[in-house]
Amino acid sequence: MSTISRLRTLGDRIAGPGHPVYVTGEIGINHNGDLENAFKLIDAAADAGCDAVKFQKRTPEICTPRDQWDIERDTPWGRMTYIDYRHRVEFDEEGYRAIDEYCKKRNIAWFASPWDVESVAFLEKFDVPAYKVASASLTDDELLRAMRATGRTVILSTGMSTPKQIRHAVEVLGSDNILLCHATSTYPAKAEELNLRVINTLQSEYPNVPIGYSGHETGLQTTLAAVALGACFVERHITLDRAMWGSDQAASVEPQGLARLVRDIRVVEESLGDGVKKVYESELGPMKKLRRVQGVVAEGGDREPAAV
């Protein structure tokens, strides 16, 4: 399968084999409905060297079951009904206009996971580089079709999904313009349940689709391992402080950790190379100094044992 078929366009960037890992800071709703928090998270992602930040967009009346609307709950803004809470953590068009402008100022892309068809139409007001299908939405064929109809690249997370469900979602979306992400939908996810080798399984099953990783674990090591296994897209939830109120905060990466993560991803991807064994120019000095029997140089720079 040619490499060209495994490349995807994300705005002005290319994601796929042979290109830098596309790193996304998933803000989600960790902004808690506060634009200033959103701007600070955008700053953290831009300062760390992320390619994009991602939000979640819902139409509360569609995404919230009717029998939960009037259930009251305690929130940082006092006691309120669940439907009022859902509205409290959503940004309107004015809010996203401000986010769009701020991201342009910081030279970082933004996109979102729409959770309903109306949210796809809402996001079409902006020139987002892609759409993200949350794992919870993988079985929502109507939503998948709405995203496919936009013609934009669709990133599909596969947490809490069976191989059969993933295959069906790929059929609905079409494989020509999607990027698949391995994920485990536990917040935070345990190391023994990350099953990172699924990245290789997906690479084998979908050879014409680039494979990424959406992590919900604590720590950074396993995300770096995903890159070493070939993930060409990485997404991690980000937060200003893991102690902040919200269900995703504990499984999120704080600004200092995000900077380390992006730095180390760049080192890992640079170190992977092309898999072709060669003798580097920098090795010639040590070779001359340390190797007692130099051998002969074969065509292409390989060295063969000297004839006896």
Short mmCIF file of C-alpha atoms in Angstrom, two decimals:
data_model
loop_
_atom_site.label_atom_id
_atom_site.label_comp_id
_atom_site.label_asym_id
_atom_site.label_seq_id
_atom_site.Cartn_x
_atom_site.Cartn_y
_atom_site.Cartn_z
CA MET A 1 0.00 0.00 0.00
CA SER A 2 1.51 3.33 -1.01
CA THR A 3 2.32 5.90 1.65
CA ILE A 4 0.42 8.56 -0.29
CA SER A 5 -2.90 6.82 0.38
CA ARG A 6 -2.23 6.95 4.13
CA LEU A 7 -1.83 10.73 4.32
CA ARG A 8 -4.55 13.10 5.52
CA THR A 9 -4.85 16.87 5.34
CA LEU A 10 -5.51 18.71 8.60
CA GLY A 11 -5.69 22.37 7.63
CA ASP A 12 -2.22 23.33 6.45
CA ARG A 13 -0.61 20.20 7.92
CA ILE A 14 -0.27 16.64 6.67
CA ALA A 15 -0.78 13.71 9.05
CA GLY A 16 0.49 10.23 8.28
CA PRO A 17 3.64 8.16 7.84
CA GLY A 18 6.73 10.19 7.07
CA HIS A 19 5.29 13.39 8.54
CA PRO A 20 5.62 14.86 12.06
CA VAL A 21 3.16 13.51 14.61
CA TYR A 22 0.12 15.79 14.72
CA VAL A 23 -0.28 16.68 18.41
CA THR A 24 -3.64 17.89 19.70
CA GLY A 25 -4.37 19.27 23.15
CA GLU A 26 -7.93 18.18 23.97
CA ILE A 27 -9.51 21.03 25.94
CA GLY A 28 -12.94 19.40 25.76
CA ILE A 29 -14.98 21.09 28.47
CA ASN A 30 -12.04 21.56 30.86
CA HIS A 31 -12.54 25.30 30.34
CA ASN A 32 -15.69 24.99 32.51
CA GLY A 33 -17.51 27.45 30.28
CA ASP A 34 -15.01 30.24 30.95
CA LEU A 35 -13.40 31.90 27.91
CA GLU A 36 -10.44 33.08 29.96
CA ASN A 37 -9.75 29.45 30.92
CA ALA A 38 -10.05 28.50 27.25
CA PHE A 39 -7.53 31.17 26.26
CA LYS A 40 -5.09 30.00 28.96
CA LEU A 41 -5.39 26.41 27.72
CA ILE A 42 -4.81 27.57 24.14
CA ASP A 43 -1.72 29.42 25.37
CA ALA A 44 -0.46 26.28 27.12
CA ALA A 45 -0.91 24.20 23.95
CA ALA A 46 0.67 26.80 21.69
CA ASP A 47 3.62 27.32 24.07
CA ALA A 48 4.16 23.54 24.23
CA GLY A 49 4.28 23.28 20.44
CA CYS A 50 0.95 21.49 19.83
CA ASP A 51 -0.47 21.60 16.33
CA ALA A 52 -4.07 22.10 17.50
CA VAL A 53 -6.49 22.28 20.37
CA LYS A 54 -9.84 20.53 20.38
CA PHE A 55 -13.17 21.33 22.01
CA GLN A 56 -16.45 19.42 22.38
CA LYS A 57 -19.66 20.89 20.96
CA ARG A 58 -23.10 19.76 22.06
CA THR A 59 -26.66 20.96 21.64
CA PRO A 60 -27.77 20.36 25.24
CA GLU A 61 -31.45 19.66 24.44
CA ILE A 62 -30.40 16.95 21.97
CA CYS A 63 -27.54 15.36 23.88
CA THR A 64 -29.10 15.36 27.33
CA PRO A 65 -31.82 12.73 27.98
CA ARG A 66 -35.11 14.46 28.76
CA ASP A 67 -35.52 12.68 32.08
CA GLN A 68 -32.25 14.26 33.31
CA TRP A 69 -33.01 17.87 32.41
CA ASP A 70 -34.58 18.84 35.72
CA ILE A 71 -32.31 16.83 38.04
CA GLU A 72 -30.49 19.27 40.28
CA ARG A 73 -26.80 19.01 41.00
CA ASP A 74 -24.13 20.95 42.85
CA THR A 75 -21.73 22.87 40.60
CA PRO A 76 -19.05 25.53 41.11
CA TRP A 77 -21.76 28.05 40.18
CA GLY A 78 -24.23 26.83 42.78
CA ARG A 79 -27.02 24.27 42.62
CA MET A 80 -28.68 24.09 39.20
CA THR A 81 -30.59 21.72 36.95
CA TYR A 82 -28.55 19.43 34.74
CA ILE A 83 -29.80 21.06 31.54
CA ASP A 84 -28.76 24.48 32.88
CA TYR A 85 -25.35 23.04 33.73
CA ARG A 86 -24.98 21.66 30.20
CA HIS A 87 -25.68 25.13 28.81
CA ARG A 88 -23.28 26.67 31.32
CA VAL A 89 -20.28 24.75 29.92
CA GLU A 90 -21.08 25.38 26.23
CA PHE A 91 -19.81 28.33 24.21
CA ASP A 92 -22.16 30.09 21.78
CA GLU A 93 -21.19 31.44 18.36
CA GLU A 94 -19.76 34.61 19.88
CA GLY A 95 -17.59 32.49 22.17
CA TYR A 96 -16.26 30.38 19.32
CA ARG A 97 -15.63 33.50 17.25
CA ALA A 98 -13.41 34.69 20.09
CA ILE A 99 -11.71 31.28 20.27
CA ASP A 100 -11.17 31.28 16.50
CA GLU A 101 -9.60 34.73 16.63
CA TYR A 102 -7.41 33.85 19.61
CA CYS A 103 -6.14 30.65 17.97
CA LYS A 104 -5.21 32.60 14.84
CA LYS A 105 -3.33 35.05 17.03
CA ARG A 106 -1.42 32.16 18.65
CA ASN A 107 -0.90 30.39 15.29
CA ILE A 108 -2.54 27.16 16.41
CA ALA A 109 -5.44 25.30 14.80
CA TRP A 110 -8.66 24.36 16.60
CA PHE A 111 -11.44 21.92 15.90
CA ALA A 112 -14.09 20.06 17.87
CA SER A 113 -15.99 16.86 18.48
CA PRO A 114 -19.62 17.57 17.52
CA TRP A 115 -21.99 15.33 19.48
CA ASP A 116 -25.06 15.93 17.31
CA VAL A 117 -25.97 16.92 13.76
CA GLU A 118 -26.90 20.49 14.77
CA SER A 119 -23.41 20.92 16.22
CA VAL A 120 -21.88 19.88 12.88
CA ALA A 121 -23.92 22.63 11.18
CA PHE A 122 -22.79 25.07 13.89
CA LEU A 123 -19.10 24.22 13.40
CA GLU A 124 -19.42 24.58 9.62
CA LYS A 125 -19.56 28.33 10.28
CA PHE A 126 -15.82 28.04 10.93
CA ASP A 127 -13.01 26.76 8.75
CA VAL A 128 -11.99 23.89 11.06
CA PRO A 129 -9.29 21.50 9.76
CA ALA A 130 -11.17 18.35 10.77
CA TYR A 131 -13.94 16.82 12.84
CA LYS A 132 -13.39 14.35 15.65
CA VAL A 133 -15.82 11.54 16.36
CA ALA A 134 -15.82 10.90 20.10
CA SER A 135 -15.75 7.21 21.01
CA ALA A 136 -19.24 7.57 22.46
CA SER A 137 -20.51 8.71 19.04
CA LEU A 138 -18.94 5.92 16.96
CA THR A 139 -22.30 4.10 16.59
CA ASP A 140 -24.28 7.25 15.64
CA ASP A 141 -24.64 6.72 11.88
CA GLU A 142 -26.62 9.93 11.33
CA LEU A 143 -23.88 11.99 12.96
CA LEU A 144 -21.15 10.18 11.02
CA ARG A 145 -22.94 10.85 7.73
CA ALA A 146 -23.29 14.55 8.60
CA MET A 147 -19.54 14.80 9.23
CA ARG A 148 -18.70 12.89 6.05
CA ALA A 149 -20.93 15.23 4.01
CA THR A 150 -18.76 18.23 4.96
CA GLY A 151 -15.82 16.79 3.02
CA ARG A 152 -13.47 17.50 5.90
CA THR A 153 -11.06 14.95 7.37
CA VAL A 154 -12.77 12.95 10.12
CA ILE A 155 -10.78 11.59 13.07
CA LEU A 156 -12.51 8.57 14.59
CA SER A 157 -11.80 7.48 18.17
CA THR A 158 -12.41 3.78 18.80
CA GLY A 159 -12.74 3.52 22.58
CA MET A 160 -15.52 1.33 24.05
CA SER A 161 -16.04 -0.16 20.56
CA THR A 162 -15.86 -3.67 19.14
CA PRO A 163 -13.99 -4.50 15.90
CA LYS A 164 -17.38 -5.02 14.21
CA GLN A 165 -18.61 -1.58 15.32
CA ILE A 166 -15.37 0.04 14.11
CA ARG A 167 -15.67 -1.64 10.70
CA HIS A 168 -19.26 -0.41 10.38
CA ALA A 169 -18.27 3.16 11.30
CA VAL A 170 -15.48 3.08 8.71
CA GLU A 171 -17.98 1.89 6.10
CA VAL A 172 -20.34 4.76 6.96
CA LEU A 173 -17.57 7.37 6.87
CA GLY A 174 -15.64 5.87 3.98
CA SER A 175 -11.94 5.14 4.41
CA ASP A 176 -10.59 7.78 2.00
CA ASN A 177 -10.73 10.75 4.35
CA ILE A 178 -10.52 9.38 7.87
CA LEU A 179 -7.90 8.91 10.55
CA LEU A 180 -8.46 6.19 13.17
CA CYS A 181 -7.44 6.63 16.81
CA HIS A 182 -6.91 3.79 19.23
CA ALA A 183 -8.38 4.73 22.62
CA THR A 184 -9.52 3.26 25.93
CA SER A 185 -12.51 5.19 27.26
CA THR A 186 -11.74 5.13 30.98
CA TYR A 187 -10.88 8.35 32.82
CA PRO A 188 -8.15 7.82 33.84
CA ALA A 189 -7.29 4.59 32.01
CA LYS A 190 -5.13 1.95 33.70
CA ALA A 191 -1.86 1.02 32.02
CA GLU A 192 -2.91 -2.64 31.76
CA GLU A 193 -6.02 -1.60 29.82
CA LEU A 194 -4.32 0.68 27.28
CA ASN A 195 -3.46 -2.26 24.98
CA LEU A 196 -1.24 -0.11 22.79
CA ARG A 197 -0.54 -2.96 20.37
CA VAL A 198 -4.04 -2.35 19.01
CA ILE A 199 -2.31 0.46 17.10
CA ASN A 200 -0.51 -2.24 15.11
CA THR A 201 -3.73 -4.25 14.77
CA LEU A 202 -5.50 -1.24 13.26
CA GLN A 203 -2.53 -0.58 10.96
CA SER A 204 -2.85 -4.14 9.64
CA GLU A 205 -6.63 -4.09 9.28
CA TYR A 206 -6.81 -0.62 7.71
CA PRO A 207 -3.58 -0.31 5.67
CA ASN A 208 -4.83 2.73 3.75
CA VAL A 209 -5.81 4.67 6.90
CA PRO A 210 -3.39 6.57 9.18
CA ILE A 211 -3.60 5.43 12.80
CA GLY A 212 -3.36 7.70 15.83
CA TYR A 213 -3.79 7.53 19.58
CA SER A 214 -6.18 9.29 21.95
CA GLY A 215 -4.95 8.83 25.50
CA HIS A 216 -6.82 9.17 28.77
CA GLU A 217 -4.14 7.79 31.08
CA THR A 218 -2.11 9.58 33.72
CA GLY A 219 1.57 10.05 32.95
CA LEU A 220 3.35 10.56 29.66
CA GLN A 221 5.36 7.38 29.04
CA THR A 222 2.59 5.38 27.41
CA THR A 223 1.75 8.14 24.95
CA LEU A 224 5.39 8.17 23.88
CA ALA A 225 5.17 4.39 23.47
CA ALA A 226 2.18 4.91 21.16
CA VAL A 227 4.35 7.16 18.98
CA ALA A 228 7.09 4.51 18.94
CA LEU A 229 4.46 2.00 17.77
CA GLY A 230 3.60 4.24 14.83
CA ALA A 231 0.83 6.61 15.97
CA CYS A 232 0.92 9.59 13.59
CA PHE A 233 -1.69 11.60 15.53
CA VAL A 234 -1.74 12.05 19.30
CA GLU A 235 -4.42 13.60 21.46
CA ARG A 236 -4.29 14.14 25.21
CA HIS A 237 -6.72 16.02 27.45
CA ILE A 238 -5.15 19.15 28.89
CA THR A 239 -5.97 21.16 31.98
CA LEU A 240 -4.73 24.17 33.89
CA ASP A 241 -4.87 22.16 37.13
CA ARG A 242 -5.89 18.51 37.64
CA ALA A 243 -7.58 19.53 40.87
CA MET A 244 -10.07 21.76 39.02
CA TRP A 245 -13.76 20.80 38.99
CA GLY A 246 -14.79 18.52 36.15
CA SER A 247 -14.89 14.84 35.21
CA ASP A 248 -11.98 14.98 32.73
CA GLN A 249 -9.51 17.01 34.79
CA ALA A 250 -7.86 14.08 36.63
CA ALA A 251 -6.99 12.32 33.35
CA SER A 252 -5.57 15.50 31.82
CA VAL A 253 -2.04 16.84 31.38
CA GLU A 254 -1.04 20.13 33.01
CA PRO A 255 0.93 22.78 31.02
CA GLN A 256 4.38 21.76 32.25
CA GLY A 257 3.72 18.11 31.47
CA LEU A 258 2.30 19.01 28.06
CA ALA A 259 5.51 20.86 27.16
CA ARG A 260 7.55 17.79 28.15
CA LEU A 261 5.24 15.49 26.19
CA VAL A 262 5.50 17.44 22.93
CA ARG A 263 9.27 17.81 23.37
CA ASP A 264 9.68 14.05 23.91
CA ILE A 265 7.34 13.15 21.02
CA ARG A 266 9.61 15.13 18.70
CA VAL A 267 12.69 13.32 20.04
CA VAL A 268 11.04 9.89 19.70
CA GLU A 269 9.80 10.48 16.15
CA GLU A 270 13.23 11.79 15.12
CA SER A 271 14.90 8.72 16.61
CA LEU A 272 12.70 6.17 14.81
CA GLY A 273 14.39 6.66 11.45
CA ASP A 274 13.53 4.77 8.27
CA GLY A 275 14.39 1.24 9.37
CA VAL A 276 17.26 0.91 6.87
CA LYS A 277 20.49 -0.14 8.58
CA LYS A 278 23.41 2.07 7.57
CA VAL A 279 26.79 3.24 8.81
CA TYR A 280 26.57 6.93 9.69
CA GLU A 281 29.32 9.42 8.97
CA SER A 282 29.54 10.05 12.71
CA GLU A 283 30.42 6.37 13.24
CA LEU A 284 33.47 6.37 10.97
CA GLY A 285 35.75 7.96 13.58
CA PRO A 286 34.83 5.47 16.35
CA MET A 287 35.00 2.63 13.80
CA LYS A 288 38.55 3.52 12.84
CA LYS A 289 39.58 3.92 16.45
CA LEU A 290 37.82 0.92 18.02
CA ARG A 291 37.43 -1.79 15.37
CA ARG A 292 40.51 -4.04 15.11
CA VAL A 293 39.40 -5.61 11.80
CA GLN A 294 37.87 -2.95 9.57
CA GLY A 295 36.35 -5.23 6.90
CA VAL A 296 35.64 -4.13 3.35
CA VAL A 297 33.10 -1.59 2.16
CA ALA A 298 30.34 -3.09 -0.02
CA GLU A 299 28.20 -1.19 -2.50
CA GLY A 300 25.76 1.11 -0.75
CA GLY A 301 28.01 1.70 2.23
CA ASP A 302 27.49 -1.69 3.92
CA ARG A 303 30.57 -3.33 5.34
CA GLU A 304 31.37 -6.97 4.74
CA PRO A 305 33.94 -9.16 6.51
CA ALA A 306 37.32 -9.21 4.82
CA ALA A 307 38.13 -12.38 2.88
CA VAL A 308 40.19 -14.91 4.80
#
